[in-house]
Coordinates of C-alpha atoms and ligand atoms in Angstrom, one line a residue:
M1 CA 109.7 181.5 155.7
G2 CA 112.5 183.9 156.7
K3 CA 113.6 186.9 154.9
K4 CA 116.8 185.2 153.9
D5 CA 115.1 182.3 152.3
K6 CA 112.6 184.5 150.5
S7 CA 115.4 186.5 148.9
A8 CA 117.2 183.4 147.9
K9 CA 114.2 182.1 146.2
S10 CA 113.5 185.3 144.4
E11 CA 117.2 185.3 143.3
K12 CA 116.8 181.9 142.0
S13 CA 113.6 182.7 140.0
E14 CA 115.2 185.8 138.7
K15 CA 118.1 183.8 137.4
R16 CA 115.7 181.4 135.8
A17 CA 113.9 184.1 134.1
K18 CA 117.2 185.4 132.8
D19 CA 118.2 182.0 131.5
E20 CA 114.8 181.8 129.9
R21 CA 115.3 185.0 128.1
T22 CA 118.8 184.0 126.9
G23 CA 118.8 180.3 126.8
T24 CA 117.3 177.6 124.5
A25 CA 114.2 175.6 124.9
D26 CA 116.2 172.5 125.6
A27 CA 118.0 174.1 128.3
L28 CA 114.8 175.3 129.7
S29 CA 113.2 171.8 129.6
A30 CA 116.4 170.2 131.0
K31 CA 116.2 172.5 133.9
A32 CA 112.5 171.9 134.4
E33 CA 113.0 168.0 134.5
K34 CA 115.9 167.9 136.7
P35 CA 114.3 168.3 140.0
A36 CA 111.6 165.7 139.1
K37 CA 114.2 163.1 138.2
A38 CA 116.1 163.6 141.3
E39 CA 112.9 163.2 143.3
K40 CA 111.8 159.9 141.6
P41 CA 114.6 157.5 142.5
A42 CA 114.1 158.3 146.1
K43 CA 110.4 157.6 145.9
A44 CA 110.8 154.5 143.7
E45 CA 113.5 153.1 145.9
K46 CA 111.2 153.6 148.8
S47 CA 108.2 152.0 147.2
A48 CA 110.4 149.2 145.8
K49 CA 111.7 148.6 149.2
S50 CA 108.3 148.5 150.7
E51 CA 107.0 146.3 147.9
K52 CA 109.9 144.0 148.4
S53 CA 109.3 143.8 152.1
A54 CA 105.6 143.3 151.7
K55 CA 106.3 140.4 149.3
A56 CA 108.8 138.9 151.6
E57 CA 106.4 139.2 154.4
K58 CA 103.6 137.7 152.4
S59 CA 105.8 134.8 151.2
A60 CA 107.0 134.3 154.7
K61 CA 103.4 134.2 155.9
A62 CA 102.4 131.9 153.1
E63 CA 105.3 129.6 153.8
K64 CA 104.4 129.6 157.4
S65 CA 100.8 128.9 156.8
A66 CA 101.8 126.3 154.2
K67 CA 104.0 124.7 156.7
A68 CA 101.3 124.8 159.3
E69 CA 98.8 123.2 156.8
K70 CA 101.1 120.6 155.4
P71 CA 100.7 117.9 158.0
A72 CA 96.8 118.0 157.7
K73 CA 96.9 117.8 153.9
S74 CA 99.3 114.9 153.7
E75 CA 97.3 112.9 156.2
K76 CA 94.2 113.4 154.0
S77 CA 96.0 112.5 150.9
A78 CA 97.4 109.4 152.5
K79 CA 93.9 108.3 153.4
A80 CA 92.6 109.0 149.9
E81 CA 95.5 107.2 148.4
K82 CA 94.8 104.2 150.6
S83 CA 91.1 104.1 149.7
A84 CA 91.9 104.5 146.0
K85 CA 94.3 101.6 146.3
A86 CA 91.6 99.5 148.1
E87 CA 89.0 100.4 145.5
K88 CA 91.4 99.5 142.7
S89 CA 92.2 96.1 144.2
A90 CA 88.5 95.4 144.9
K91 CA 87.7 96.2 141.3
A92 CA 90.5 94.1 140.0
E93 CA 89.3 91.2 142.2
K94 CA 85.7 91.6 141.0
S95 CA 86.7 91.7 137.3
A96 CA 88.9 88.6 137.8
K97 CA 85.9 86.8 139.4
A98 CA 83.6 87.9 136.6
E99 CA 86.1 86.7 134.0
K100 CA 86.4 83.4 135.8
S101 CA 82.6 82.8 136.0
A102 CA 82.2 83.9 132.3
K103 CA 84.8 81.4 131.3
A104 CA 83.1 78.6 133.3
E105 CA 79.7 79.5 131.9
K106 CA 81.1 79.4 128.3
S107 CA 82.8 76.1 128.8
A108 CA 79.6 74.6 130.4
K109 CA 77.6 75.9 127.3
A110 CA 80.1 74.4 124.9
E111 CA 79.9 71.1 126.7
K112 CA 76.1 71.1 126.7
S113 CA 75.9 72.0 123.0
A114 CA 78.5 69.3 122.2
K115 CA 76.4 66.8 124.1
A116 CA 73.2 67.9 122.3
E117 CA 74.9 67.6 119.0
K118 CA 76.2 64.2 119.9
S119 CA 72.7 63.0 120.9
A120 CA 71.1 64.6 117.9
K121 CA 73.5 62.8 115.7
S122 CA 72.8 59.5 117.3
E123 CA 69.0 60.1 117.0
K124 CA 69.2 61.3 113.5
P125 CA 68.2 58.3 111.4
A126 CA 65.0 57.7 113.3
K127 CA 64.1 61.3 113.4
S128 CA 64.8 61.9 109.7
E129 CA 62.4 59.2 108.7
K130 CA 59.8 60.5 111.1
S131 CA 60.5 64.1 110.2
A132 CA 60.2 63.3 106.4
K133 CA 56.7 61.9 107.1
A134 CA 55.8 64.9 109.3
E135 CA 57.1 67.2 106.6
K136 CA 55.0 65.5 104.0
S137 CA 51.9 65.6 106.1
A138 CA 52.6 69.2 107.1
K139 CA 52.9 70.1 103.4
A140 CA 49.6 68.3 102.6
E141 CA 48.0 70.1 105.5
K142 CA 49.4 73.4 104.3
K143 CA 48.2 72.8 100.8
Q144 CA 44.7 71.9 102.1
K145 CA 44.7 75.0 104.3
K146 CA 45.7 77.1 101.3
A147 CA 42.9 75.7 99.2
D148 CA 40.4 76.2 102.1
A149 CA 41.6 79.8 102.5
E150 CA 41.1 80.4 98.8
E151 CA 37.6 79.0 98.9
A152 CA 36.8 81.0 102.0
A153 CA 38.1 84.1 100.3
K154 CA 35.9 83.3 97.3
D155 CA 32.9 82.9 99.7
E156 CA 33.8 86.3 101.2
R157 CA 34.1 87.9 97.8
A158 CA 30.8 86.4 96.8
A159 CA 29.2 87.8 100.0
S160 CA 30.6 91.2 99.3
D161 CA 29.3 91.0 95.7
E162 CA 25.9 90.7 97.2
R163 CA 26.4 94.1 98.6
A164 CA 27.5 95.4 95.2
P165 CA 24.9 97.1 92.9
E166 CA 22.8 94.6 90.9
G167 CA 24.4 95.6 87.6
A168 CA 27.9 95.2 88.8
R169 CA 27.2 91.8 90.3
I170 CA 25.4 90.2 87.3
S171 CA 28.0 91.4 84.8
T172 CA 30.8 89.5 86.6
L173 CA 29.0 86.2 86.3
P174 CA 29.2 83.8 83.4
S175 CA 26.4 83.8 80.8
A176 CA 23.3 81.5 80.7
R177 CA 23.8 77.9 81.8
R178 CA 21.6 74.9 82.9
V179 CA 21.7 73.0 86.1
L180 CA 19.6 70.2 87.5
I181 CA 18.4 70.0 91.1
L182 CA 16.9 67.0 93.0
T183 CA 15.9 66.2 96.6
G184 CA 17.3 62.9 97.6
G185 CA 16.7 60.6 100.6
G186 CA 13.9 61.2 103.1
D187 CA 12.1 64.6 103.2
A188 CA 12.7 67.3 105.7
P189 CA 10.8 70.5 106.5
G190 CA 12.5 73.3 104.6
L191 CA 13.1 71.5 101.3
N192 CA 10.7 73.8 99.5
A193 CA 12.3 76.8 100.9
V194 CA 15.6 75.6 99.4
L195 CA 14.0 74.9 96.0
R196 CA 12.3 78.3 95.9
A197 CA 15.4 80.2 96.9
F198 CA 17.7 78.2 94.6
V199 CA 15.4 78.8 91.6
K200 CA 14.9 82.5 92.2
R201 CA 18.6 83.1 92.7
A202 CA 19.7 80.9 89.8
V203 CA 17.3 82.7 87.5
S204 CA 18.7 86.0 88.6
H205 CA 22.1 84.7 87.6
G206 CA 20.8 83.8 84.2
I207 CA 20.9 80.1 84.9
Q208 CA 18.1 77.7 83.8
V209 CA 17.0 75.2 86.4
L210 CA 15.6 71.7 85.8
G211 CA 14.2 69.5 88.6
S212 CA 14.3 65.7 88.7
E213 CA 11.2 64.2 90.4
D214 CA 11.6 61.7 93.2
G215 CA 15.3 62.1 93.6
F216 CA 17.4 60.2 91.0
S217 CA 14.3 58.2 89.9
G218 CA 13.1 61.0 87.6
L219 CA 16.4 61.1 85.8
L220 CA 16.8 57.3 85.5
E221 CA 13.5 56.1 84.3
D222 CA 13.0 55.3 80.6
R223 CA 10.7 58.3 80.3
P224 CA 12.5 60.8 82.4
R225 CA 10.5 62.9 84.8
V226 CA 12.4 66.1 84.7
R227 CA 10.7 69.6 84.9
H228 CA 11.7 73.0 84.1
L229 CA 11.7 75.1 87.3
D230 CA 11.1 78.8 86.9
E231 CA 9.8 81.4 89.4
A232 CA 6.2 80.5 88.7
A233 CA 7.0 76.9 89.6
V234 CA 8.2 77.8 93.0
R235 CA 5.6 80.4 93.8
G236 CA 3.7 79.8 97.1
I237 CA 5.7 76.8 98.2
L238 CA 7.6 78.4 101.2
P239 CA 5.3 77.2 104.0
R240 CA 4.7 73.7 102.6
G241 CA 6.2 70.6 104.1
G242 CA 7.7 67.8 102.0
S243 CA 9.2 68.6 98.6
V244 CA 7.4 69.8 95.5
L245 CA 9.8 67.6 93.5
G246 CA 9.2 64.5 95.6
C247 CA 11.9 62.5 97.4
S248 CA 13.2 59.0 97.2
N249 CA 15.7 57.1 99.3
L250 CA 15.5 54.1 97.1
A251 CA 16.8 55.6 93.9
N252 CA 20.5 55.1 94.3
P253 CA 22.0 55.2 90.8
F254 CA 25.0 53.1 91.8
E255 CA 22.6 50.4 93.2
F256 CA 19.4 51.0 91.4
P257 CA 16.6 48.6 92.2
V258 CA 15.3 46.7 89.2
G259 CA 12.4 44.3 88.9
P260 CA 9.4 43.5 91.1
K261 CA 9.9 43.5 94.9
D262 CA 10.2 39.7 95.3
K263 CA 12.7 39.4 92.4
R264 CA 14.6 42.6 92.9
T265 CA 18.1 43.0 91.6
Y266 CA 20.4 46.1 91.8
E267 CA 22.3 47.7 88.9
D268 CA 24.8 50.5 88.6
R269 CA 23.0 53.1 86.5
S270 CA 25.4 56.0 87.1
E271 CA 26.4 56.0 83.5
R272 CA 22.8 56.5 82.5
V273 CA 22.6 59.5 84.8
A274 CA 25.7 61.0 83.2
A275 CA 24.3 60.4 79.7
R276 CA 20.9 62.0 80.7
L277 CA 22.6 65.0 82.0
R278 CA 24.6 65.4 78.8
E279 CA 21.4 65.0 76.7
L280 CA 19.7 67.7 78.8
G281 CA 22.7 70.0 78.5
V282 CA 23.1 70.1 82.3
E283 CA 26.5 71.3 83.5
T284 CA 26.0 71.0 87.2
L285 CA 24.1 68.5 89.4
V286 CA 22.7 70.1 92.5
L287 CA 21.9 67.5 95.2
V288 CA 19.8 68.3 98.3
G289 CA 20.2 65.4 100.7
G290 CA 21.9 63.7 103.7
D291 CA 25.1 61.7 103.9
G292 CA 23.7 59.0 101.6
T293 CA 22.9 61.4 98.8
M294 CA 26.2 63.2 99.3
S295 CA 28.2 60.0 99.0
M296 CA 26.5 59.6 95.6
G297 CA 27.4 63.2 94.8
L298 CA 31.1 62.6 95.6
R299 CA 31.1 59.6 93.3
F300 CA 29.6 61.6 90.4
Q301 CA 32.0 64.4 91.0
K302 CA 34.8 61.9 90.7
L303 CA 33.2 60.6 87.5
G304 CA 33.6 64.2 86.1
I305 CA 30.1 65.5 86.7
P306 CA 30.2 68.8 88.6
V307 CA 28.2 68.6 91.8
V308 CA 27.0 71.2 94.4
G309 CA 25.6 69.8 97.6
I310 CA 23.0 71.2 100.0
P311 CA 22.8 69.3 103.4
K312 CA 19.5 68.1 104.6
T313 CA 18.3 65.9 107.5
I314 CA 16.1 66.2 110.5
D315 CA 18.8 64.1 112.3
N316 CA 21.3 67.1 112.2
D317 CA 24.1 64.5 112.0
L318 CA 26.2 66.0 109.1
G319 CA 29.6 67.0 110.4
A320 CA 30.2 69.7 107.7
T321 CA 27.5 72.0 108.9
D322 CA 26.5 73.3 112.4
F323 CA 22.8 72.8 111.5
T324 CA 20.7 71.2 108.9
F325 CA 17.2 72.5 108.1
G326 CA 14.5 70.1 109.4
L327 CA 15.9 69.6 112.9
D328 CA 14.2 72.7 114.2
T329 CA 10.7 71.7 112.9
A330 CA 11.2 68.1 114.2
V331 CA 12.2 69.4 117.6
D332 CA 9.2 71.7 117.7
T333 CA 6.9 68.9 116.9
A334 CA 8.5 66.6 119.4
T335 CA 8.3 69.3 122.1
W336 CA 4.6 69.7 121.4
A337 CA 4.2 65.9 121.8
I338 CA 6.0 66.0 125.2
D339 CA 3.7 68.8 126.3
A340 CA 0.7 66.8 125.3
L341 CA 1.9 63.7 127.0
H342 CA 2.4 65.5 130.3
S343 CA -1.3 66.0 130.9
T344 CA -2.4 62.5 130.1
A345 CA 0.6 61.0 132.1
E346 CA -0.3 63.1 135.1
A347 CA -4.0 62.2 134.8
H348 CA -3.2 58.5 134.9
D349 CA -0.1 58.5 137.1
R350 CA 1.8 56.7 134.2
V351 CA 5.3 56.6 132.9
M352 CA 5.1 57.8 129.3
I353 CA 7.9 56.8 126.9
L354 CA 8.2 58.9 123.8
E355 CA 10.4 57.4 121.0
L356 CA 11.8 60.0 118.7
M357 CA 13.8 59.9 115.4
G358 CA 17.4 60.6 114.9
R359 CA 19.0 57.3 114.0
H360 CA 22.5 57.3 115.5
A361 CA 22.4 60.9 116.7
G362 CA 20.4 62.1 119.7
W363 CA 19.9 65.7 118.7
I364 CA 16.1 65.6 118.3
A365 CA 15.6 63.6 121.6
L366 CA 18.0 65.8 123.6
C367 CA 16.8 69.1 122.3
A368 CA 13.1 68.2 122.5
G369 CA 13.6 66.5 125.8
I370 CA 15.1 69.6 127.4
A371 CA 12.6 71.9 125.7
G372 CA 9.7 69.8 126.8
G373 CA 10.9 69.2 130.4
A374 CA 11.4 65.4 130.2
D375 CA 12.5 63.6 133.3
V376 CA 14.7 61.1 131.5
I377 CA 16.4 61.4 128.1
L378 CA 18.1 58.4 126.5
I379 CA 20.3 59.0 123.4
P380 CA 22.4 56.7 121.2
E381 CA 25.6 58.4 122.3
I382 CA 25.1 57.5 126.0
P383 CA 24.3 53.7 126.4
Y384 CA 21.9 53.6 129.3
D385 CA 21.6 51.7 132.6
V386 CA 17.9 50.9 133.1
D387 CA 18.3 50.9 136.9
R388 CA 19.1 54.5 136.8
V389 CA 15.9 55.2 134.9
A390 CA 13.9 53.2 137.4
T391 CA 15.5 55.0 140.3
K392 CA 14.7 58.3 138.8
I393 CA 11.0 57.3 138.4
R394 CA 10.8 56.0 142.0
E395 CA 12.5 59.2 143.4
R396 CA 10.0 61.3 141.6
S397 CA 7.1 59.3 143.0
A398 CA 8.6 59.6 146.5
A399 CA 8.8 63.3 146.0
G400 CA 5.1 63.5 145.0
S401 CA 5.3 63.4 141.2
T402 CA 3.3 60.4 140.3
F403 CA 4.1 60.4 136.6
S404 CA 7.3 60.6 134.5
I405 CA 8.1 61.4 130.9
V406 CA 10.9 59.4 129.3
V407 CA 12.2 60.5 125.9
V408 CA 14.2 57.9 124.0
G409 CA 16.0 58.4 120.7
E410 CA 15.3 55.6 118.3
G411 CA 19.0 54.6 118.2
A412 CA 19.4 54.5 122.0
F413 CA 20.3 51.2 123.6
P414 CA 21.1 49.7 127.0
A415 CA 24.8 49.4 127.9
G416 CA 25.9 46.1 126.7
G417 CA 22.8 45.8 124.6
E418 CA 21.9 46.5 120.9
I419 CA 20.1 49.0 118.8
S420 CA 16.4 48.1 118.1
T421 CA 15.7 47.6 114.4
L422 CA 12.5 46.9 112.5
T423 CA 14.1 45.5 109.4
K424 CA 17.6 44.8 108.2
G425 CA 19.0 47.3 105.8
R426 CA 19.3 46.0 102.2
S427 CA 22.6 46.3 100.4
G428 CA 23.8 49.9 100.5
H429 CA 21.0 51.0 102.9
L430 CA 20.7 51.4 106.6
P431 CA 18.4 49.2 108.6
R432 CA 15.0 50.7 109.6
L433 CA 15.2 51.6 113.2
G434 CA 12.3 51.2 115.6
G435 CA 11.4 49.5 118.9
A436 CA 13.7 51.4 121.3
G437 CA 10.8 52.7 123.3
Q438 CA 9.1 49.3 123.5
H439 CA 12.4 47.7 124.5
L440 CA 12.9 50.2 127.4
A441 CA 9.3 49.5 128.6
Q442 CA 10.1 45.8 128.8
L443 CA 13.3 46.5 130.7
L444 CA 11.5 48.8 133.1
D445 CA 8.6 46.4 133.8
G446 CA 8.8 45.2 137.4
K447 CA 11.3 47.9 138.4
C448 CA 8.6 50.5 139.0
D449 CA 5.0 50.3 140.0
H450 CA 3.6 52.5 137.3
E451 CA 1.7 51.6 134.2
I452 CA 3.9 52.3 131.2
R453 CA 2.8 53.4 127.7
V454 CA 4.9 54.0 124.6
T455 CA 4.4 56.6 121.9
V456 CA 6.4 56.5 118.7
L457 CA 6.2 59.9 117.1
G458 CA 7.7 58.7 113.8
H459 CA 7.2 60.5 110.6
V460 CA 5.1 63.2 112.2
Q461 CA 8.5 64.8 113.0
R462 CA 9.3 65.1 109.3
G463 CA 6.0 66.4 108.2
G464 CA 4.1 69.6 108.4
S465 CA 5.0 73.2 107.7
P466 CA 8.6 74.1 108.4
S467 CA 9.5 76.4 111.3
S468 CA 10.6 79.9 110.5
F469 CA 14.2 78.8 111.4
D470 CA 14.1 76.0 108.8
R471 CA 12.6 78.3 106.1
L472 CA 15.3 80.8 106.8
L473 CA 18.2 78.3 106.8
G474 CA 16.7 76.6 103.7
T475 CA 16.5 79.9 101.9
R476 CA 20.1 80.8 102.8
F477 CA 21.4 77.4 101.6
G478 CA 19.5 77.7 98.3
V479 CA 20.9 81.1 97.6
K480 CA 24.4 80.1 98.3
A481 CA 24.1 76.9 96.2
A482 CA 22.9 79.0 93.2
D483 CA 25.9 81.3 93.7
L484 CA 28.3 78.4 93.7
C485 CA 26.8 77.2 90.4
A486 CA 27.1 80.7 88.9
E487 CA 30.7 80.9 90.0
G488 CA 31.5 77.4 88.7
R489 CA 32.6 76.3 92.1
T490 CA 31.6 72.7 92.2
G491 CA 32.5 69.7 94.4
R492 CA 31.3 71.8 97.2
L493 CA 28.7 71.7 99.9
V494 CA 27.0 74.7 101.4
A495 CA 27.2 74.8 105.2
L496 CA 26.3 76.9 108.2
R497 CA 29.4 77.6 110.2
G498 CA 28.6 79.6 113.3
T499 CA 26.3 82.2 111.9
V500 CA 27.7 82.4 108.4
I501 CA 26.8 80.4 105.3
R502 CA 30.0 79.1 103.6
S503 CA 31.0 76.3 101.2
V504 CA 33.1 73.4 102.2
P505 CA 34.6 70.5 100.1
L506 CA 31.9 67.8 99.4
E507 CA 34.1 65.2 101.1
E508 CA 33.4 66.9 104.4
A509 CA 29.7 66.0 104.1
V510 CA 30.5 62.3 104.6
A511 CA 33.8 62.6 106.5
K512 CA 32.5 62.4 110.0
P513 CA 29.0 62.3 111.4
K514 CA 28.1 65.0 113.9
L515 CA 27.0 63.2 117.1
V516 CA 26.0 64.6 120.5
P517 CA 29.1 65.0 122.6
P518 CA 28.3 63.0 125.8
D519 CA 30.2 65.6 127.9
G520 CA 29.1 68.6 125.9
E521 CA 27.3 71.6 127.0
L522 CA 23.8 70.4 126.1
V523 CA 24.1 67.2 128.1
T524 CA 25.6 69.2 131.0
A525 CA 22.7 71.6 130.8
A526 CA 20.2 68.6 130.8
R527 CA 21.9 67.1 133.9
A528 CA 22.0 70.5 135.6
V529 CA 18.2 70.8 135.4
G530 CA 17.8 67.3 137.0
I531 CA 17.3 65.3 133.8
E532 CA 18.5 61.6 134.1
M533 CA 20.6 60.8 131.1
G534 CA 20.8 57.0 131.9
A535 CA 24.5 56.9 132.7
Ligands
F6P1 O1 17.3 60.2 108.5 C1 16.1 60.8 108.7 C2 15.1 59.8 109.3 O2 13.9 60.4 109.6 C3 15.6 59.1 110.6 O3 15.5 59.9 111.7 C4 14.8 57.9 110.5 O4 15.4 56.8 111.2 C5 14.7 57.6 109.1 O5 14.9 58.8 108.4 C6 13.4 57.0 108.7 O6 13.5 56.7 107.4 P1 12.2 56.2 106.5 O7 11.5 57.4 106.1 O8 12.8 55.5 105.4 O9 11.4 55.4 107.4

């Protein structure tokens, strides 16, 4: 700075100081702001200008770049637009097609249902008659099923009662009553087990038990033979065969034999039975027997006498139960006989024919034949061809087995032939069977070189001490029958179904016999082990 400038400045500051001393604050501030204001426009103008130009430049650049980019973008968007359009039209086409096919389907369905309706209408009269019948039978079936289910539920409740404490069980049962038991028809091993169990259980229910001797005979005779059965009366009888009450298959009260054998007539004495039972104060008749005895039971039930049935027969032919007691013992005895015949047959190179019981059912012959290892088994359910039997015997000989065991059920017969009978059955009774073994021996004669002998095992099969199975089954049946009496569930038969003891309507006892299914598992097993079944 020159001297001139310096002095000018100091002059200026001096002047300001003077003003300050003399002047106002406003004047001072106005002076102080002035140079700042004057400076600002210049700067602002400058910065505004630069800002403006920067913006212009920026926008020019943006415009330029926008212009440069524009052709690329529009190409892309054109493509997108094109594809969108294509997509749209494809969609529209698809939905149109779907609509069309839906319509076609709808109309096809409508047409089908119209046709079905038309045909249903035309069929209606025939169907309605048919359907009414079907409906009726369905209702009856439903009713029966319901009744069965109720009874099954009762059986189950009774079974669960058994698990209840003694006091609780007894208190739910009605008070003391009287029943009469008898063993009808032929005897069967296990009858005493039934009587023993029935009496013991009935007594525990507070029921008095009477027993008629020799089936219905004891009830019907002028001086009735009816005993009181208590625990002492049935003590020690479990292993005994037969029946401590005695049996009779002649004393049918609906056809009771009267007069000497040569002048015999038959009378309906069922009313006398009813009267006797009333006199004795018996409320339930308990019948142990086969289909014959159960048919009588059904008739009594229909006459208003409550009946409980216990199935019995060595033949095992009652459809209502899977097993009857007696079969097992009979099969054991017959198996023992087959074993015994083996040694003597072998010693003499003979054909041994063993005739077994079973009437029209081949259970004893089939079971014992399999268990004893018979070579041929002939049963009533499979009519036999004697040539097949002869061929089997010859084949065995050719293979070195010089003997053969042939088991034949008493009801077996050759195809086209007849059952062998000993005597004709009198009115209301079956014929006595016998001679099936002998008949077979005659048919075989000349068809094989062996000597042939026939053994008829007969009533040995029904006798003797019952097997453990029969004692057990008899006991279970007896207990169940006493429970039915205690519960007042009559018109019922105790039965083994599978492994469970149940009760079924008495009608079932006689509805359908239980025969050996010719294509069943037992016959298949027999064939599988090389046994000739005769057909
Ligand atoms: O029904 C049992 C049964 O042993 C049959 O197998 C046989 O045919 C019949 O009885 C024999 O009856 P009866 O003892 O009257 O000779």
